[in-house]
Coordinates of C-alpha atoms and ligand atoms in Angstrom, one line a residue:
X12 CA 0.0 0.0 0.0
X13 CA 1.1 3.3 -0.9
X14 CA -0.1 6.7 -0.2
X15 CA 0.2 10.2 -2.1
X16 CA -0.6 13.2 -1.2
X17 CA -2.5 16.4 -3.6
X18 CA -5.2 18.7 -3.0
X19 CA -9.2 18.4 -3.6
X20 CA -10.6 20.1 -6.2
X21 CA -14.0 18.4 -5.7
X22 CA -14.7 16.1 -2.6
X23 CA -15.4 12.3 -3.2
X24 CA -14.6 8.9 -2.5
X25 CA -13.9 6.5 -6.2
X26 CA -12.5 3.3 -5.8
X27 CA -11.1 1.5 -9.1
X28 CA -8.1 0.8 -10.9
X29 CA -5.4 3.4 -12.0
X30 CA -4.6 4.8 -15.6
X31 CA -1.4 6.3 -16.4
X32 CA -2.3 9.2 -19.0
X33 CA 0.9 10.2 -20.1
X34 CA 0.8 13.0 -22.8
X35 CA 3.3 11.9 -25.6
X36 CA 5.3 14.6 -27.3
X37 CA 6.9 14.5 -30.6
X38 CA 9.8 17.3 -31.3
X39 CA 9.9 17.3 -35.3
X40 CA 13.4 17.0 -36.7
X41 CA 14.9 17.1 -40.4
X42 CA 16.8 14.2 -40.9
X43 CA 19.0 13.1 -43.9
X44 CA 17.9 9.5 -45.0
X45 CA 19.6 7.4 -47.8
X46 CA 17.2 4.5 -48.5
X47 CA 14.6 6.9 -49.6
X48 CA 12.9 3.9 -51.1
X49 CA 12.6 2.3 -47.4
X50 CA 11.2 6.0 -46.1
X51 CA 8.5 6.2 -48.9
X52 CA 7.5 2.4 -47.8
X53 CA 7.1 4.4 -44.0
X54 CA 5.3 7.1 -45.1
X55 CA 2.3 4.4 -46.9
X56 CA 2.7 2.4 -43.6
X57 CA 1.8 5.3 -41.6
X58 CA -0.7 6.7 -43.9
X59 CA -2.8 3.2 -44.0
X60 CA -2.4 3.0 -40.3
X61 CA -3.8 6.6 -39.6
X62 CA -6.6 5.6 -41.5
X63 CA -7.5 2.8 -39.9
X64 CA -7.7 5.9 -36.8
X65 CA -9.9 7.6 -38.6
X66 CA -12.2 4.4 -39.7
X67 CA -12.2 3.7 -35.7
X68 CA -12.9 7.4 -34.7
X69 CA -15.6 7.9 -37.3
X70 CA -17.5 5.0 -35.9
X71 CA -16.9 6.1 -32.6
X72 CA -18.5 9.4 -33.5
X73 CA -21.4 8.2 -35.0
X74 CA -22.0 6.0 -32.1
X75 CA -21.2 9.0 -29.6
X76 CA -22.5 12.3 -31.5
X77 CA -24.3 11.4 -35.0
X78 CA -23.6 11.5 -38.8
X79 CA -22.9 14.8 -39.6
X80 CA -19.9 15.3 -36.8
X81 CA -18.6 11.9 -37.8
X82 CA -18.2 12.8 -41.4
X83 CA -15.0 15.1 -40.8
X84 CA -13.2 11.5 -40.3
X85 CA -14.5 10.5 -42.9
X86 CA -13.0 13.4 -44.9
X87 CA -9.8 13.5 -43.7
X88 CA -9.7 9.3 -44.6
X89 CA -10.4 11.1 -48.5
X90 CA -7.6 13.4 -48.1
X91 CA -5.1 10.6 -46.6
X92 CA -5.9 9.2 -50.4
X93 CA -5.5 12.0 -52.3
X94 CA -3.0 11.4 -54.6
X95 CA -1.4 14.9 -55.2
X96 CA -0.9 15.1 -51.5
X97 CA 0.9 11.3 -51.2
X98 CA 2.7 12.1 -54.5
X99 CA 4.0 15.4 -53.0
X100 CA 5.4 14.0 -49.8
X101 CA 7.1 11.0 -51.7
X102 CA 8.9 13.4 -53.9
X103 CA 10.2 15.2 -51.0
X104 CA 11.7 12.5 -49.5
X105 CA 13.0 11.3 -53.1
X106 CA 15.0 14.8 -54.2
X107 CA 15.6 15.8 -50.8
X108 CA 16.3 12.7 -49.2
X109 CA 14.5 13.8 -45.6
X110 CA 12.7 11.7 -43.2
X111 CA 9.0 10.9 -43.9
X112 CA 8.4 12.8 -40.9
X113 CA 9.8 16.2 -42.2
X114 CA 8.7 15.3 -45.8
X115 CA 4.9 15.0 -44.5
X116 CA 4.7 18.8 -42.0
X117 CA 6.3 20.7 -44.8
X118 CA 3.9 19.1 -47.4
X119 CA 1.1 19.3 -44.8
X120 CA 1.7 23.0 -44.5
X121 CA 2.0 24.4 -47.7
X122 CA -0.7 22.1 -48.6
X123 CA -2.7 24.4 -45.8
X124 CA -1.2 27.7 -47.1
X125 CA -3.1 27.2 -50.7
X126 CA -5.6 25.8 -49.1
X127 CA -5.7 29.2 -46.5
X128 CA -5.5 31.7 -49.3
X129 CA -8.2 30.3 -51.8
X130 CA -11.2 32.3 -51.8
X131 CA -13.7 29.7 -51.1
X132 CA -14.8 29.5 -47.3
X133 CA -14.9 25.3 -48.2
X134 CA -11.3 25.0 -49.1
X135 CA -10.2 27.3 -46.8
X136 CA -11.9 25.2 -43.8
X137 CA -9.7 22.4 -45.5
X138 CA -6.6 24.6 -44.6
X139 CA -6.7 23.2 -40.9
X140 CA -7.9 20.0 -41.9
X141 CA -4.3 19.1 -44.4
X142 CA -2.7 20.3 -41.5
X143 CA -4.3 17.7 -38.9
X144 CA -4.0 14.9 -41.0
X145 CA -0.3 15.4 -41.5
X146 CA 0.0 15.5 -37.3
X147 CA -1.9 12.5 -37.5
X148 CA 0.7 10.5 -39.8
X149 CA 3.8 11.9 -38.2
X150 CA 2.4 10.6 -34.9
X151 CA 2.0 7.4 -36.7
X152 CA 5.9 7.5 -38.1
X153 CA 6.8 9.0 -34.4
X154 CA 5.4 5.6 -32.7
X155 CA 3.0 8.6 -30.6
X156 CA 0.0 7.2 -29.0
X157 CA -3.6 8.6 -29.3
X158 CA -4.8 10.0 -26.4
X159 CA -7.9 8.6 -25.5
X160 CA -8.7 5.7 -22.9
X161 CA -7.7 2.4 -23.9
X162 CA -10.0 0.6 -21.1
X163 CA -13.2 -1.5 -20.9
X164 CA -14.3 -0.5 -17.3
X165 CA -14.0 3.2 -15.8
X166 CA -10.8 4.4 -14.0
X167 CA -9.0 6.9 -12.3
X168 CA -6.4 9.1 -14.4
X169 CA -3.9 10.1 -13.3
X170 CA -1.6 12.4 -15.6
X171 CA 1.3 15.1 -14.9
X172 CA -1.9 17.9 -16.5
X173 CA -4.6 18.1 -18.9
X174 CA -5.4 20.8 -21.0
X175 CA -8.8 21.5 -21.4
X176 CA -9.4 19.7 -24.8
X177 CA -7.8 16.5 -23.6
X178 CA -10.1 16.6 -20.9
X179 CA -13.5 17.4 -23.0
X180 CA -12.6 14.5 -25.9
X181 CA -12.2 12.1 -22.9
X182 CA -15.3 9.9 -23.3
X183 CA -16.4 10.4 -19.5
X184 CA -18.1 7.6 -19.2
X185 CA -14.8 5.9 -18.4
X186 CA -13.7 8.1 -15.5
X187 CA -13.8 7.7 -12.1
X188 CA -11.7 10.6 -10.4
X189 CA -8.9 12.6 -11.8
X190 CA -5.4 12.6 -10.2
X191 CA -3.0 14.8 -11.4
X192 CA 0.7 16.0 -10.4
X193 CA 0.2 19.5 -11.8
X194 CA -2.4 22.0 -11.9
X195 CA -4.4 24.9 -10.2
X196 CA -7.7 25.2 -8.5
X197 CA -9.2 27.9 -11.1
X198 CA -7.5 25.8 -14.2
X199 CA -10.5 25.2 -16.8
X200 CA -9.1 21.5 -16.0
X201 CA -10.6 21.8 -12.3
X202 CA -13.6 23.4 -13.3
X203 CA -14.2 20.5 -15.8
X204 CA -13.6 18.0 -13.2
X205 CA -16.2 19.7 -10.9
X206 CA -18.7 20.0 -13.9
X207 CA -18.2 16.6 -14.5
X208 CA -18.7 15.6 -10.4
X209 CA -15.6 13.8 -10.1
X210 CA -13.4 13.2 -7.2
X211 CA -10.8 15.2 -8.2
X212 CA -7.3 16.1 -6.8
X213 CA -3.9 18.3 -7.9
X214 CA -1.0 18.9 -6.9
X215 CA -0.6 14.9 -5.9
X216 CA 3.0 14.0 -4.7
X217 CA 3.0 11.0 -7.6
X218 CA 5.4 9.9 -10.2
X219 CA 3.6 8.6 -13.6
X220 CA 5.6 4.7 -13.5
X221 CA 4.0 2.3 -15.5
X222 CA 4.2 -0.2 -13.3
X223 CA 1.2 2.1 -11.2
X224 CA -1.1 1.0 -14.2
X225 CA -3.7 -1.2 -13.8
X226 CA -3.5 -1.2 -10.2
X227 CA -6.4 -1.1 -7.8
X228 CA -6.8 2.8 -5.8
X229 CA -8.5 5.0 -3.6
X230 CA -9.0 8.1 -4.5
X231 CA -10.4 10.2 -1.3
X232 CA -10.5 13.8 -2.2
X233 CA -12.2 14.7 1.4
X234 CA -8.7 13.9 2.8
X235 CA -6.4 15.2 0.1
X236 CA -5.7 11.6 -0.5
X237 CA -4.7 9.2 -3.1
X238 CA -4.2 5.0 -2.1
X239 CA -2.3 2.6 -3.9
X240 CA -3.0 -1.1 -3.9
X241 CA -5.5 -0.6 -0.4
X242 CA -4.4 -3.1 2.2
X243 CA -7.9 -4.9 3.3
X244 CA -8.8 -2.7 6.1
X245 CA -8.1 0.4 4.2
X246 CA -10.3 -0.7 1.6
X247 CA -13.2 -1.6 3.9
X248 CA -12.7 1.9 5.5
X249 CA -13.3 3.7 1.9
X250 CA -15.7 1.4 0.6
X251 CA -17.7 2.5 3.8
X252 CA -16.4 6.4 3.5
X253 CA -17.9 5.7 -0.6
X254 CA -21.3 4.6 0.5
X255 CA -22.2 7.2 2.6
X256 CA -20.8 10.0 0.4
X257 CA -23.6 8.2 -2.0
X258 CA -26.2 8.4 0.7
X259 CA -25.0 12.2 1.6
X260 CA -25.6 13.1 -2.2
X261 CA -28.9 11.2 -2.2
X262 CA -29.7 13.1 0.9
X263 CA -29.4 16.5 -1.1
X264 CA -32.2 14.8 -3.4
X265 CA -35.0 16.0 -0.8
X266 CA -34.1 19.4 -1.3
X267 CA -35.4 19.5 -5.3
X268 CA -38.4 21.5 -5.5
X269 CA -37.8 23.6 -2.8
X270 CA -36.8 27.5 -2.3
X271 CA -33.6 28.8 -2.6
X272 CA -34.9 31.0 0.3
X273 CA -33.3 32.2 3.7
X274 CA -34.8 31.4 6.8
X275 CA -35.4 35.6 6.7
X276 CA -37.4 35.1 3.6
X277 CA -34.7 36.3 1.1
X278 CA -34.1 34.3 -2.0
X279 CA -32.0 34.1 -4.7
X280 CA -31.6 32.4 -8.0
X281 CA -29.4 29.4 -8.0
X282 CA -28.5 28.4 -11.3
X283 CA -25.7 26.5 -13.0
X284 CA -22.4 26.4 -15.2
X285 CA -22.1 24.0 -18.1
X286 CA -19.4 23.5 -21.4
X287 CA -21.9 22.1 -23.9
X288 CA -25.3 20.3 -24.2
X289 CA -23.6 16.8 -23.0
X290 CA -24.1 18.6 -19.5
X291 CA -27.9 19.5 -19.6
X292 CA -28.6 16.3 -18.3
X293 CA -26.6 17.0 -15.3
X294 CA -28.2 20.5 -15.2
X295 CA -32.0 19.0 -15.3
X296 CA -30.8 17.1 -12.1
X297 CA -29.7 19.2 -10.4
X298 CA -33.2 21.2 -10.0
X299 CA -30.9 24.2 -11.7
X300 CA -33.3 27.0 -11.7
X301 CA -31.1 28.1 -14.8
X302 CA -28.4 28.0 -16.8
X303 CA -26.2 31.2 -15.7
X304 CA -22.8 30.6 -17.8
X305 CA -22.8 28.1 -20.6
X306 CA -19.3 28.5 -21.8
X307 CA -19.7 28.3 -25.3
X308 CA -16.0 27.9 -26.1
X309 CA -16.1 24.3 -25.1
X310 CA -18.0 23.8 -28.3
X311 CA -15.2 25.5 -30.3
X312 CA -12.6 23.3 -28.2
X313 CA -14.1 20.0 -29.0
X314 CA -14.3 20.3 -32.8
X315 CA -11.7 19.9 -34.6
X316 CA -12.6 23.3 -37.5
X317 CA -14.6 26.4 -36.5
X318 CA -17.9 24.9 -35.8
X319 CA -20.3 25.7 -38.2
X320 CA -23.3 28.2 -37.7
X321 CA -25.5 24.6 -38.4
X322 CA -23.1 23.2 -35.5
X323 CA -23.5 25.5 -32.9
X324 CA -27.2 26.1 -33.5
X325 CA -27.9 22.7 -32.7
X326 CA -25.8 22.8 -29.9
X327 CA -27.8 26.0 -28.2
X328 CA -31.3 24.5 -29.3
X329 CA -30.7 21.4 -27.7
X330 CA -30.0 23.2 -24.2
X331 CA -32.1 26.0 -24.7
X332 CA -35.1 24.0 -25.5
X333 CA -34.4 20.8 -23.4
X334 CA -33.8 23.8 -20.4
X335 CA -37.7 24.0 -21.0
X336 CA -38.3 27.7 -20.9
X337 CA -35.7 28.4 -18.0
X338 CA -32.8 31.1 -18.5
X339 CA -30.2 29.6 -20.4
X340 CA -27.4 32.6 -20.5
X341 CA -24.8 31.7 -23.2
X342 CA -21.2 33.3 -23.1
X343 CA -19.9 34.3 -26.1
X344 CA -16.5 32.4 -27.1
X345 CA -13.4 32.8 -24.3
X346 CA -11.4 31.4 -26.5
X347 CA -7.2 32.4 -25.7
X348 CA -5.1 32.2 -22.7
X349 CA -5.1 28.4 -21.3
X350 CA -8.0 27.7 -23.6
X351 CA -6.3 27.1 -27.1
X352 CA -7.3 25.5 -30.3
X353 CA -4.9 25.1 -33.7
X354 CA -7.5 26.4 -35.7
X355 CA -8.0 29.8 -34.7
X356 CA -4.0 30.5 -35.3
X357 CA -3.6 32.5 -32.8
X358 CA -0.3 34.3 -32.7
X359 CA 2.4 32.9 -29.8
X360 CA 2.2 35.8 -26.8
X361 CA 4.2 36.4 -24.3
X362 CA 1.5 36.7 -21.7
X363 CA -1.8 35.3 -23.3
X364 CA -3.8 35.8 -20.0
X365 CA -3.6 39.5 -21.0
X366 CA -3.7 38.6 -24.9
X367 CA -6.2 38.2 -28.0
X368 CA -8.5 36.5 -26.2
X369 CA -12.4 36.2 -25.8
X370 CA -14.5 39.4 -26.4
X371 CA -11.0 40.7 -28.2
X372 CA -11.1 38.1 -30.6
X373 CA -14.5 38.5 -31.5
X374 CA -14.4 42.4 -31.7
X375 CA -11.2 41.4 -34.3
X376 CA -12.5 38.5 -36.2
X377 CA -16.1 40.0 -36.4
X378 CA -16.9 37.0 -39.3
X379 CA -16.5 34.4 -36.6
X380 CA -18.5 36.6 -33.9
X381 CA -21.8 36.9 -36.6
X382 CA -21.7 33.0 -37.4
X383 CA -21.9 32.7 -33.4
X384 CA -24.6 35.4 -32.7
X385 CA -26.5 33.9 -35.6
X386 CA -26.5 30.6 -34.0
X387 CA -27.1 32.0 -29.9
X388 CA -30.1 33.7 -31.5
X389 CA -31.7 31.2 -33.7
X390 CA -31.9 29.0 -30.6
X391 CA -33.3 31.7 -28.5
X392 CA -36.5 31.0 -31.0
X393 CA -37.1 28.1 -28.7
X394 CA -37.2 29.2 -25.2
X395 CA -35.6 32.0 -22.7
X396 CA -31.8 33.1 -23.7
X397 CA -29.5 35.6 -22.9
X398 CA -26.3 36.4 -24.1
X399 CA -23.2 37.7 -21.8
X400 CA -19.7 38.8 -23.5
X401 CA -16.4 38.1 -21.6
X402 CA -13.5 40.2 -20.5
X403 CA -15.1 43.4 -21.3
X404 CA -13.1 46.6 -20.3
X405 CA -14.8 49.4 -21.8
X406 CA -18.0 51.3 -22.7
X407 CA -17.3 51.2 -26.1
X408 CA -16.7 47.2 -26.9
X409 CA -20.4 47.1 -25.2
X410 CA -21.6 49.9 -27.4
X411 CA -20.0 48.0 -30.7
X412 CA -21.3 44.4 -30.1
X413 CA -24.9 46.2 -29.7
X414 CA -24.0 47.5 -33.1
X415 CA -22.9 44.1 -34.3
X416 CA -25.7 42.4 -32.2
X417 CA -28.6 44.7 -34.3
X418 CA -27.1 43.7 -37.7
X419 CA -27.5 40.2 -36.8
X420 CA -31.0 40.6 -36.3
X421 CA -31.5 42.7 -39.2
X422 CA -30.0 39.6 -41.4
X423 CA -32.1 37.1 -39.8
X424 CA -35.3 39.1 -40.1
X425 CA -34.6 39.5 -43.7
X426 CA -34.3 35.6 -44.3
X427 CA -37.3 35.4 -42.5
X428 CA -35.5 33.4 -39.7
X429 CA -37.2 33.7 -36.2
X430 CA -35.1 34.7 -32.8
X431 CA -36.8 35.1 -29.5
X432 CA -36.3 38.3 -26.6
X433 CA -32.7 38.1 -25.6
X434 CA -31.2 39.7 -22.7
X435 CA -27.7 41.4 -23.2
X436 CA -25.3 41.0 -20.6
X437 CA -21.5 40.8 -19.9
X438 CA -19.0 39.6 -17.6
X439 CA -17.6 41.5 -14.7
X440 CA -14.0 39.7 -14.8
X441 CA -11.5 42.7 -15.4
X442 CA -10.6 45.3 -12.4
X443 CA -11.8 48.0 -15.1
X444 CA -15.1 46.5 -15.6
X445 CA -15.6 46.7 -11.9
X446 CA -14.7 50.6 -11.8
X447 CA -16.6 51.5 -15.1
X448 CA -19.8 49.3 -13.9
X449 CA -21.9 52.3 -12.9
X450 CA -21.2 53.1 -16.4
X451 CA -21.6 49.5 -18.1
X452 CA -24.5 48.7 -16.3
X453 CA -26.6 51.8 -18.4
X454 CA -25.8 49.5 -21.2
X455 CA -26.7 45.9 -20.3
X456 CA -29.3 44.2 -19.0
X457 CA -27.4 41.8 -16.1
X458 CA -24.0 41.5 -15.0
X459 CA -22.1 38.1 -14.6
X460 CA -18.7 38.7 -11.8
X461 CA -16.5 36.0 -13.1
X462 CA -14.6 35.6 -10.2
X463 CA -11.5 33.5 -11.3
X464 CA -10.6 36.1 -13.9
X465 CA -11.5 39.5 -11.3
X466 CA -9.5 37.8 -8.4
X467 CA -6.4 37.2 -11.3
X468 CA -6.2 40.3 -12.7
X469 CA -7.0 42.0 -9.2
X470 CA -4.2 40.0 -7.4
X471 CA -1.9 39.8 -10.2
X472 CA -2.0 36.9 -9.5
X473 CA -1.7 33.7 -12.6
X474 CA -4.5 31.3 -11.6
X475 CA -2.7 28.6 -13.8
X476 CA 0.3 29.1 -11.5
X477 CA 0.2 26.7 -9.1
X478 CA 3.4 28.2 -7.2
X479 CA 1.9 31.1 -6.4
X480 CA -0.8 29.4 -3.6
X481 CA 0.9 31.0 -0.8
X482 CA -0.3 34.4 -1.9
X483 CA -3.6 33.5 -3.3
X484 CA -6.1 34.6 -1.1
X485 CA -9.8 33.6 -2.7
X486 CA -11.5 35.5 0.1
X487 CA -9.4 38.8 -0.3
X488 CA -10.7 42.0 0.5
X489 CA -10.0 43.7 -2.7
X490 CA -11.8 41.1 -4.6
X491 CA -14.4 41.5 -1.9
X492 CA -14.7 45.1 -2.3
X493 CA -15.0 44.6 -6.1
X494 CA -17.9 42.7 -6.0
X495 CA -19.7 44.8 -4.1
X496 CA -19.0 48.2 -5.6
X497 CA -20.8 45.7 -8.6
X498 CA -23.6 45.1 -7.2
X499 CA -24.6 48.5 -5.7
X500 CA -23.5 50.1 -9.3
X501 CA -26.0 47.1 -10.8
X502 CA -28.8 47.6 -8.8
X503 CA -28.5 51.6 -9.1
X504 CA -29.0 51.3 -12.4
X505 CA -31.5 48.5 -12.0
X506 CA -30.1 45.6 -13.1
X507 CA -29.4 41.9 -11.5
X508 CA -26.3 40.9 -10.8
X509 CA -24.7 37.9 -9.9
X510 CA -21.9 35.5 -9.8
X511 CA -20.3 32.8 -12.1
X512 CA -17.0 32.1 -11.0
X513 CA -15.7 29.7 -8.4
X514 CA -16.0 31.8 -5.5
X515 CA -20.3 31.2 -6.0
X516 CA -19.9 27.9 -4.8
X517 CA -17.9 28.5 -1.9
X518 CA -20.4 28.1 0.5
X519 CA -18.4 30.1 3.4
X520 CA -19.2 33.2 1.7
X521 CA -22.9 32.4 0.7
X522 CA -23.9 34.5 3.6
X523 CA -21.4 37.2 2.3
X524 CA -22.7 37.2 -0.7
X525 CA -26.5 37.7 -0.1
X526 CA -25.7 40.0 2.4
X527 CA -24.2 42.1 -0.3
X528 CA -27.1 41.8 -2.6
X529 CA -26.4 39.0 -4.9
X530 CA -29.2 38.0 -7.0
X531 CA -28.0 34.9 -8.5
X532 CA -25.1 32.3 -8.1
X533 CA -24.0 30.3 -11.2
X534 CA -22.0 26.9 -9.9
X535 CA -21.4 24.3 -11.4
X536 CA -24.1 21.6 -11.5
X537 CA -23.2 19.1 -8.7
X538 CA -22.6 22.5 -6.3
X539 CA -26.3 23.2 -6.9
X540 CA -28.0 21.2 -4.1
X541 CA -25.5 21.5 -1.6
X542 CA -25.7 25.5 -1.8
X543 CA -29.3 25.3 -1.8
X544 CA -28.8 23.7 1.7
X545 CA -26.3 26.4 2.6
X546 CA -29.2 28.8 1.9
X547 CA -32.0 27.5 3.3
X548 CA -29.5 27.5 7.2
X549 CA -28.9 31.3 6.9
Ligands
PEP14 C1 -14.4 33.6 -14.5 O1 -13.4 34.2 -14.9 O2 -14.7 33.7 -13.3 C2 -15.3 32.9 -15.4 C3 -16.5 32.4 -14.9 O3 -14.9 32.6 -16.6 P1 -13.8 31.5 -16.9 O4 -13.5 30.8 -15.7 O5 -14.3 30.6 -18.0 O6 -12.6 32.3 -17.4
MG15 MG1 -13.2 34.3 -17.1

């Protein structure tokens, strides 16, 4: 038996055997070669092997998600037999005499350069695709593993990080807790892991040896915990400390239905946070009394091309309507800093926290801001949504996306398309949102104080930057102090206000917080009951 040490990100007892997710990375390098005849054999290897990938991953697809996001494997199995491309790379390696590897990225990206400059929206989208198909065969050639889990029963991951896209393709279904070495407690990774109800823990004192696979574990995030190969008492202990972690969460069940109501008769709106429609289930249990901060860019990170206008509208409708005529409030894409996809081909910074990123991009990019707004409000058609736009600084972004916002309408009422009432919000994440917000809140209907980003940029403080716990104070008085100067500039201009960032479902400050005026709190699903509870005590 062996014991490791990390912090919870969300408390829980899982009991199963352990999966080593090590991330494999591949450094290209030019090499010389001199049996170029042996390195074009390679390359056709690889390229019949990666489509055997894609055969797998467009049935997986179609099981998982349907026809028309399966197809792009399908695609990209067309392209891995087109025979310019193939011809291309084999001449390479013949005249230059590099390694298949090289031969097949500097194909693969001018390949994507025509592809990028044509015209044609279609062959430009294919720009991303060339390029993903050559990472697919040079992981082939490289021996790199795909990252998904290889197991028939769920586990419990263990890995040095995830980024956020690892951890949204991970078919959940096979997950027990997350482990990992790395990490912070405001990482997108964290907040999946909580969306997803997982024990969860970081910062874990463990090394990633293979011989850890496979084995049997105990993951008890109540007490920071992680057990390796449980002697019998141990287990007995867990499987006990499992069963009534069960029962506790059964216990919350009683509470559906009921008030979000202080024993002083003051209530407030309890709603929750989701990535994409997968969650909505997870919402409707949890007796949600919304949807207060659907992060919209999880659709953008799970697709492997700018979603389509098609895409994302199906995506919206579903939640919208299957919400049922309860607030959904979408948030326009937060794409940048730790949330990063290929596609978008964003520029390296320095310091992306303070980059191109979310409302920035959009303001920038306004093509890919209008094939989002037209989606957000073709599903409003179908039952209550609102918008909200991130990382907003000034009175002027707010006064341009109206501008942008009332040509969207404009286009749809002339197709004869139908939207529904949508209420305009925005985030309250930047210091200079809070100090403009008497200003900002003659402009919007609601604000949103997005907590992880306000106490970051008030604190100066990374909240990727696991180091820098010492001096992270969630419950600082500055950030205190911001969100109420919020709210009383809100409510004197008579809007709601509320919270969507971690710090809702802290339940030590729910008193805080309604003492100050909050209207509503936005947390993810599985905090929903328990704050509820904490609610109905004060
Ligand atoms: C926040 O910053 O508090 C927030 C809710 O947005 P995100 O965590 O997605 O940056
Ligand atoms: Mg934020």
């Amino acid at each position: 038996m062996e014991k490791f040490q990390g912090k919870s990100v969300l408390s829980g007892v899982a009991i199963g055997k352990l999966y080593i997710f090590k991330k494999q990375e591949y450094t290209l390098v030019k090499e010389t070669v001199t049996d170029v005849e042996k390195e074009k054999e390679r390359f056709r290897g690889a390229c019949e092997k990666a489509k055997e990938q894609l055969s797998r991953l467009y049935d997986k697809a179609l099981n998982d998600v349907g026809e028309e996001q399966a197809m792009i494997f399908d695609v990209h199995k067309m392209m891995l037999e087109d025979l310019d491309y193939l011809e291309a790379v084999e001449s390479m390696i013949e005249e230059q005499k590099v390694n298949a590897e090289y031969a097949t990225n500097a194909t693969g990206e001018s390949f994507a350069e025509v592809f990028a400059n044509m015209d044609d929206d279609y062959f430009k989208a294919r720009s991303a695709d060339v390029m993903d198909i050559s990472k697919r065969v040079i992981r082939v050639l490289a021996g790199v593993k795909e990252g998904g889990i290889d197991s028939d029963e769920p586990v419990i991951i263990v890995a040095d990080d995830l980024t956020p896209s690892e951890t949204i393709q991970m078919d959940k279904s096979k997950i027990l807790a997350f482990v990992t070495r790395f990490g912070s407690q405001n990482s997108h990774t964290a907040i999946l892991a909580r969306s997803m109800n997982l024990p969860s823990l970081i910062n874990t004192d463990i090394q990633l040896l293979d011989e850890y696979d496979g084995q049997l574990a105990v993951v008890d995030s109540f007490n920071n915990t992680l057990i390796l190969s449980p002697d019998e008492e141990t287990l007995a202990a867990k499987e006990k400390a499992l069963a009534k972690w069960r029962a506790d969460l059964a216990q919350l069940e009683e509470l559906k239905g009921k008030e979000n109501e202080t024993r002083d008769g003051r209530k407030i709106n309890i709603y929750a946070n989701i990535g994409n429609a997968e969650d909505l289930p997870k919402v409707l249990a949890s007796d949600a009394g919304g949807i207060g901060l659907f992060r919209s860019e999880f659709v953008y990170l799970g697709s492997q091309d700018y979603p389509t206008e098609e895409e994302q509208y199906k995506a919206y409708k579903e939640v919208v309507e299957g919400m049922g005529g309860k607030k959904v409030i979408i948030r326009t894409l937060d794409i940048g800093a730790d949330k990063q996809t290929y596609y978008f081909h964003l520029n390296h910074e320095e310091n992306p926290a303070m980059g191109l990123r979310a409302i920035r991009i959009c303001l920038e990019r306004i093509d890919v801001f209008k094939t989002q707004l037209r989606a957000i409000y073709r599903a409003s058609a179908f039952g209550t949504c609102s918008i909200m736009f991130p990382m907003i600084i000034s009175v002027w972004e707010i006064q341009r996306i109206k501008e942008i916002v009332e040509e969207v309408k404009k286009e749809l009422a002339d197709e004869g398309l139908a939207y529904g009432e949508v209420e305009l919000g925005i985030m309250i994440e930047t210091p200079a949102a809070v100090m403009m917000s008497d200003e900002l809140a003659k402009e919007v209907d609601f604000f949103s104080i997005g907590t992880n980003d306000l106490t970051q940029y008030t604190l100066a403080i990374d909240r990727q930057n696991e180091c820098l716990e010492t001096f992270y104070d969630s419950h600082h008085p500055a950030v205190l102090r911001m969100i109420q100067m919020t709210i009383d500039n809100g409510h004197k201009n008579g809007i709601w206000v509320g919270i969507c960032g971690e710090l809702a479902s802290d339940l030590t400050l729910t008193e805080r917080f309604i003492d100050m005026g909050i209207d509503e709190l936005s947390v993810s699903p599985t905090y929903v009951l328990p704050l509820r509870k904490r609610v109905r005590e004060i």
